[in-house]
Amino acid sequence: MISPSILSADFTNIKDDFLAMDEGKADFVHVDIMDGNYVPNISFGPGIVKQFKKLTDIPFDVHLMIENPENYIEDFVKAGADIITIHPGATKHLNRTINLIKSYGVDVGLAINPGESLDVLDYTIEDLNLVLIMSVNPGFGGQSFIESSLRKIEETKKIINERNPRCKIEVDGGIKLDNAKEVLDAGADILVAGSAIFSKECPKDEIIKFKELMRI
Ligand code: DX5
Ligand code: ZN
């Protein structure tokens, strides 16, 4: 499955990029929320997400790179989030925040940064719908894929197979058409791609190419 990251979309022409995701049959819209605190960059908040939601029926995969995400879960649910992913280091009481997200009936994901181990999954994996393996340090689009992510995806897959086979693995950062196959082979179910889709002439064609690659 493919989840185009609109962080790299053309915000002066956003309707066209949403049309491209519809026509290319993207599985999700990946929505990066950054607060200038947990990560060095700032993106946008729930008010903008609510407006974007009017442009498509594709489910919204909301990636919160913000401190104290527990304070904003309700806002993002009301804005139309279908999956909410948080970073364990951004919230003080991880189990409580996971349960809060689930209490709204949306899917919950946990993001693991490149320098972080998978230990946090030991007491959370049964509660998760998604593990988001960050293959770049969070904060910016257009960075290079960190190779050690492949081993981490394989290890995550093992944990998931043993303890929560319905949980999906999503991989975010530096995904291109030429490395997508090895990421899928390592165990990824959902690929996030921002610059590889929206910095190209025809985003729809890029989405279709990713989808074709997943069928092989
Ligand atoms: C990075 C974000 C990513 C970003 C990916 O912090 O979480 O979703 O948009 O961008 P690319 O695909 O360009 O690496
Ligand atoms: Zn992201």
CSV table of N, CA and C in Angstrom, one decimal, residues 14 24 38 44 65 67 73 82 101 105 146 154 198 211 214:
chain,number,residue,atom,x,y,z
A,14,ILE,N,-3.1,22.5,-4.1
A,14,ILE,CA,-3.3,21.3,-3.4
A,14,ILE,C,-4.4,20.4,-4.0
A,24,GLY,N,-4.7,8.1,-8.9
A,24,GLY,CA,-3.6,7.1,-8.8
A,24,GLY,C,-4.0,6.0,-7.8
A,38,TYR,N,9.1,18.9,19.1
A,38,TYR,CA,9.6,17.5,19.0
A,38,TYR,C,10.5,17.4,17.9
A,44,PHE,N,1.5,22.1,9.9
A,44,PHE,CA,0.2,22.7,10.0
A,44,PHE,C,-0.6,21.9,11.0
A,65,MET,N,4.2,14.4,14.9
A,65,MET,CA,5.6,14.7,15.4
A,65,MET,C,5.5,15.9,16.3
A,67,GLU,N,5.1,17.3,20.6
A,67,GLU,CA,5.1,17.0,22.1
A,67,GLU,C,3.7,16.9,22.6
A,73,ILE,N,-5.4,14.9,20.4
A,73,ILE,CA,-6.0,13.7,19.8
A,73,ILE,C,-7.4,14.0,19.3
A,82,ASP,N,-8.0,9.0,10.4
A,82,ASP,CA,-8.4,7.6,10.4
A,82,ASP,C,-7.4,6.7,11.1
A,101,ILE,N,-6.3,7.3,22.1
A,101,ILE,CA,-6.5,7.2,20.6
A,101,ILE,C,-7.6,6.2,20.3
A,105,GLY,N,-12.1,5.3,18.5
A,105,GLY,CA,-12.4,4.4,17.4
A,105,GLY,C,-11.5,4.5,16.2
A,146,ILE,N,17.9,5.6,5.6
A,146,ILE,CA,19.0,5.1,6.4
A,146,ILE,C,18.9,3.5,6.4
A,154,GLU,N,12.7,-6.0,9.4
A,154,GLU,CA,12.7,-7.4,9.6
A,154,GLU,C,12.4,-7.9,11.0
A,198,PHE,N,5.6,13.9,-5.1
A,198,PHE,CA,5.2,15.2,-5.4
A,198,PHE,C,6.2,16.2,-6.0
A,211,LYS,N,2.4,1.5,-7.1
A,211,LYS,CA,1.3,0.5,-6.9
A,211,LYS,C,1.7,-0.8,-7.8
A,214,MET,N,4.2,-2.9,-6.2
A,214,MET,CA,3.7,-3.7,-5.1
A,214,MET,C,3.0,-4.9,-5.6
